[in-house]
Amino acid sequence: MAPSNEDTDITALRTTTATTLSLLAQFITTLAHPTNTTPTSNIPADPPSPLNVLHTSSKLLKAQVTKLSLLLLNKPFTPTAIIRILRELCTTCLPAMMSAVEICKSETYGRVLQGEVNARVRRVMGEMVGLVGEIKVDELKGDQKATKEEGTGRDTLGSTGGVWEACDALTDLQERGLVGLVVRKAEEYRDMISDAISELKEWSEEDAEDEEDDGEHSDDDESESNGVTNHAQQEIDDLFGASKKLPKGDVELRAQLEGTIKRLKMIGMLYQALIKRRLKTFPPLPPTILGLPSEDSSPQSQPIPHIKTLDALIDILQAIPSEIDELASAFYDLDREEAHSQLKHCCEHAKKAAESVKESWKGQEDEFTAWLEKWLLAMDKN
């Protein structure tokens, strides 16, 4: 007996679903190891703007995913309609996104933008795996009315929402631009430094609070009780690696901590100045990079001016908060020498970042240049 059309459609849907998931897995693996990406022969010698490709393909993907979601929610669904959408995804927007990743080379667009494009496309592919996984092919062979469960609906809607958010993050790249991207990153790094400073200040004030608590329990019975409690607490702190208290009588370490906090605050001031005077004033991307019409006939693969300087600056701004964490850990361990060494590294890197953009992007001295001279003098005094 020949298989019915329904059985044929179900088999085709199962095959197409498996093929889609396999393709998504391949894309995710490629994105996880970008250095292993092999050139694609379909990319022209003068490729389009990757940001434009991502903007267009993400809009298309959202539209297709919306239709797919409606088909999955309104059961019984038609296998042929889902097959058509999956094939469309596998031959249009998903490969287009991967092409955009390949076009967005670091030597042309910079490592910051390249890394962000890779991460956001990878997120799209991961969210798509979740949505395609909502296609329950085996349910079509059973009672289709019984498959409309509340849990399935919520999962489908949640997976659809995840794809939408990932697509919006891609369109945001073109709308925000490179400047908006690096400014947001620098602000995040600056906030991390502020948090570290606050934690160090709170830690330095803990011993004063402990002294007040000790004054409230001066009788012998409570002192003995507190001794037992403190011993137990110390064992817990040792077990979980809790930080040590700042010794009350260690005037030298306290003075070192106060000097360190002053310098860290100055580094935070530098971040704010760099954001305002250098990152926000970074030259706009050429129209060809954004996929916009331009009278400039230069190829789109031409590197963005100053992109290597910007990449190096963001690398340093990203590294300093981690170094400050190491600095804080040294203080918590009461390691004066390590704290001094870590602070020296932080200050050296902050100076390096500042001096790399001492002049404006036009190669001229400006307000930041004059301010930087004063900042460097103040750093050397503290």
Coordinates of N, CA, C and O in Angstrom, one line a residue, residues 22-85:
S22 N 20.6 20.8 11.7 CA 22.0 20.4 11.4 C 22.7 21.7 10.8 O 23.9 21.9 11.2
L23 N 22.0 22.4 10.0 CA 22.6 23.7 9.4 C 22.9 24.7 10.5 O 24.0 25.3 10.5
L24 N 22.0 24.8 11.4 CA 22.2 25.8 12.6 C 23.3 25.3 13.4 O 24.1 26.2 13.9
A25 N 23.5 24.0 13.7 CA 24.6 23.5 14.5 C 25.9 23.8 13.8 O 26.9 24.2 14.4
Q26 N 25.9 23.7 12.4 CA 27.1 24.0 11.7 C 27.5 25.4 11.8 O 28.7 25.8 12.0
F27 N 26.5 26.3 11.7 CA 26.7 27.7 11.8 C 27.3 28.1 13.1 O 28.2 28.9 13.3
I28 N 26.7 27.5 14.2 CA 27.1 27.8 15.5 C 28.6 27.4 15.8 O 29.3 28.1 16.4
T29 N 28.9 26.2 15.3 CA 30.3 25.8 15.4 C 31.3 26.7 14.7 O 32.3 27.0 15.2
T30 N 30.9 27.1 13.5 CA 31.7 28.1 12.7 C 31.9 29.4 13.5 O 33.0 29.9 13.5
L31 N 30.8 29.9 14.1 CA 30.9 31.1 14.8 C 31.7 31.0 16.1 O 32.3 32.0 16.5
A32 N 31.7 29.8 16.6 CA 32.4 29.6 17.9 C 33.9 29.6 17.6 O 34.7 29.7 18.5
H33 N 34.3 29.3 16.4 CA 35.7 29.2 16.0 C 35.9 30.1 14.7 O 36.2 29.6 13.6
P34 N 35.8 31.4 14.9 CA 35.9 32.3 13.7 C 37.2 32.3 13.0 O 37.2 32.5 11.8
T35 N 38.3 31.9 13.6 CA 39.5 31.8 12.9 C 39.6 30.7 11.9 O 40.4 30.7 11.0
N36 N 38.6 29.7 12.1 CA 38.6 28.6 11.1 C 37.7 28.8 10.0 O 37.4 27.9 9.2
T37 N 37.1 30.0 9.9 CA 36.1 30.3 8.8 C 36.8 30.2 7.5 O 37.8 30.9 7.3
T38 N 36.2 29.5 6.6 CA 36.8 29.4 5.2 C 36.1 30.4 4.3 O 34.9 30.7 4.4
P39 N 36.9 30.9 3.3 CA 36.3 31.9 2.4 C 35.1 31.3 1.6 O 35.1 30.1 1.3
T40 N 34.1 32.1 1.4 CA 33.0 31.7 0.6 C 33.1 32.3 -0.8 O 33.2 33.5 -1.0
S41 N 33.0 31.4 -1.8 CA 33.2 31.9 -3.2 C 32.0 32.8 -3.6 O 32.2 33.5 -4.6
N42 N 30.9 32.8 -2.9 CA 29.7 33.6 -3.4 C 29.9 35.0 -3.0 O 29.1 35.9 -3.5
I43 N 30.9 35.4 -2.1 CA 31.1 36.8 -1.7 C 31.8 37.5 -2.8 O 32.9 37.1 -3.3
P44 N 31.3 38.6 -3.3 CA 31.9 39.4 -4.4 C 33.2 40.0 -4.0 O 33.5 40.2 -2.8
A45 N 34.0 40.5 -5.0 CA 35.2 41.2 -4.7 C 35.0 42.5 -4.0 O 35.8 42.9 -3.1
D46 N 33.9 43.2 -4.3 CA 33.5 44.4 -3.6 C 32.2 44.1 -2.8 O 31.1 44.4 -3.3
P47 N 32.3 43.5 -1.6 CA 31.2 43.0 -0.9 C 30.3 44.2 -0.4 O 30.8 45.3 -0.2
P48 N 29.0 43.9 -0.1 CA 28.1 44.9 0.5 C 28.5 45.1 1.9 O 29.3 44.4 2.5
S49 N 27.8 46.1 2.5 CA 28.1 46.4 3.9 C 27.5 45.3 4.8 O 26.3 44.9 4.6
P50 N 28.3 44.7 5.7 CA 27.8 43.7 6.6 C 26.7 44.2 7.5 O 25.7 43.4 7.8
L51 N 26.7 45.4 7.9 CA 25.7 46.0 8.7 C 24.4 46.1 8.0 O 23.3 45.8 8.5
N52 N 24.5 46.4 6.7 CA 23.3 46.5 5.9 C 22.7 45.1 5.7 O 21.5 44.9 5.7
V53 N 23.6 44.1 5.4 CA 23.1 42.8 5.2 C 22.4 42.2 6.5 O 21.4 41.6 6.4
L54 N 23.0 42.5 7.6 CA 22.4 42.0 8.9 C 21.1 42.7 9.1 O 20.2 42.1 9.6
H55 N 21.0 44.0 8.8 CA 19.8 44.7 9.1 C 18.6 44.1 8.2 O 17.5 43.8 8.7
T56 N 18.9 43.9 6.9 CA 17.9 43.4 6.0 C 17.5 41.9 6.4 O 16.4 41.6 6.4
S57 N 18.5 41.1 6.6 CA 18.3 39.7 6.9 C 17.6 39.5 8.2 O 16.7 38.5 8.3
S58 N 17.9 40.3 9.2 CA 17.2 40.1 10.5 C 15.7 40.5 10.4 O 14.8 39.9 11.0
K59 N 15.4 41.5 9.6 CA 14.0 41.9 9.3 C 13.3 40.8 8.6 O 12.1 40.5 9.0
L60 N 13.9 40.2 7.7 CA 13.3 39.1 7.0 C 13.1 37.9 7.9 O 12.0 37.2 7.9
L61 N 14.1 37.6 8.7 CA 14.0 36.5 9.6 C 12.8 36.7 10.6 O 12.1 35.7 10.9
K62 N 12.7 37.9 11.1 CA 11.6 38.1 12.1 C 10.2 37.9 11.4 O 9.3 37.3 12.0
A63 N 10.1 38.3 10.2 CA 8.8 38.1 9.4 C 8.6 36.6 9.3 O 7.4 36.1 9.5
Q64 N 9.6 35.8 8.9 CA 9.4 34.4 8.6 C 9.1 33.7 10.0 O 8.3 32.7 10.0
V65 N 9.8 34.1 11.0 CA 9.6 33.4 12.3 C 8.2 33.7 12.9 O 7.6 32.9 13.5
T66 N 7.7 34.9 12.6 CA 6.4 35.2 13.0 C 5.4 34.3 12.4 O 4.4 33.8 13.0
K67 N 5.5 34.1 11.1 CA 4.6 33.1 10.3 C 4.8 31.7 10.9 O 3.8 31.0 11.1
L68 N 6.0 31.3 11.1 CA 6.3 30.0 11.7 C 5.6 29.8 13.1 O 5.0 28.8 13.3
S69 N 5.7 30.8 13.9 CA 5.1 30.8 15.2 C 3.6 30.6 15.2 O 3.0 29.8 15.9
L70 N 3.0 31.4 14.3 CA 1.5 31.3 14.1 C 1.1 29.9 13.7 O 0.1 29.3 14.1
L71 N 1.9 29.3 12.8 CA 1.6 27.9 12.3 C 1.7 26.9 13.5 O 0.9 26.0 13.6
L72 N 2.7 27.1 14.3 CA 2.9 26.1 15.4 C 1.9 26.3 16.5 O 1.5 25.3 17.2
L73 N 1.4 27.5 16.7 CA 0.4 27.8 17.8 C -1.0 27.4 17.4 O -1.8 27.0 18.2
N74 N -1.3 27.5 16.1 CA -2.7 27.2 15.6 C -2.7 25.8 15.0 O -2.6 25.6 13.8
K75 N -2.9 24.8 15.9 CA -2.9 23.4 15.5 C -4.3 23.0 15.2 O -5.3 23.6 15.8
P76 N -4.5 22.0 14.3 CA -3.4 21.2 13.7 C -2.7 22.1 12.6 O -3.4 22.8 11.8
F77 N -1.4 22.0 12.5 CA -0.7 22.8 11.5 C -0.4 22.0 10.3 O -0.4 20.8 10.3
T78 N -0.1 22.7 9.2 CA 0.1 22.1 7.9 C 1.6 21.9 7.7 O 2.3 22.9 7.6
P79 N 2.0 20.7 7.5 CA 3.4 20.4 7.4 C 4.0 21.1 6.2 O 5.2 21.6 6.2
T80 N 3.3 21.2 5.1 CA 3.9 21.8 3.8 C 4.2 23.3 4.1 O 5.2 23.8 3.5
A81 N 3.3 24.0 4.8 CA 3.6 25.4 5.1 C 4.8 25.6 5.9 O 5.6 26.5 5.7
I82 N 5.0 24.7 6.9 CA 6.2 24.8 7.7 C 7.5 24.5 6.9 O 8.5 25.1 7.1
I83 N 7.4 23.5 6.1 CA 8.5 23.1 5.2 C 8.9 24.2 4.4 O 10.1 24.5 4.2
R84 N 7.9 24.9 3.8 CA 8.2 26.0 2.9 C 9.0 27.1 3.7 O 10.0 27.7 3.1
I85 N 8.6 27.4 4.9 CA 9.3 28.5 5.7 C 10.7 28.1 6.0 O 11.6 28.8 5.9

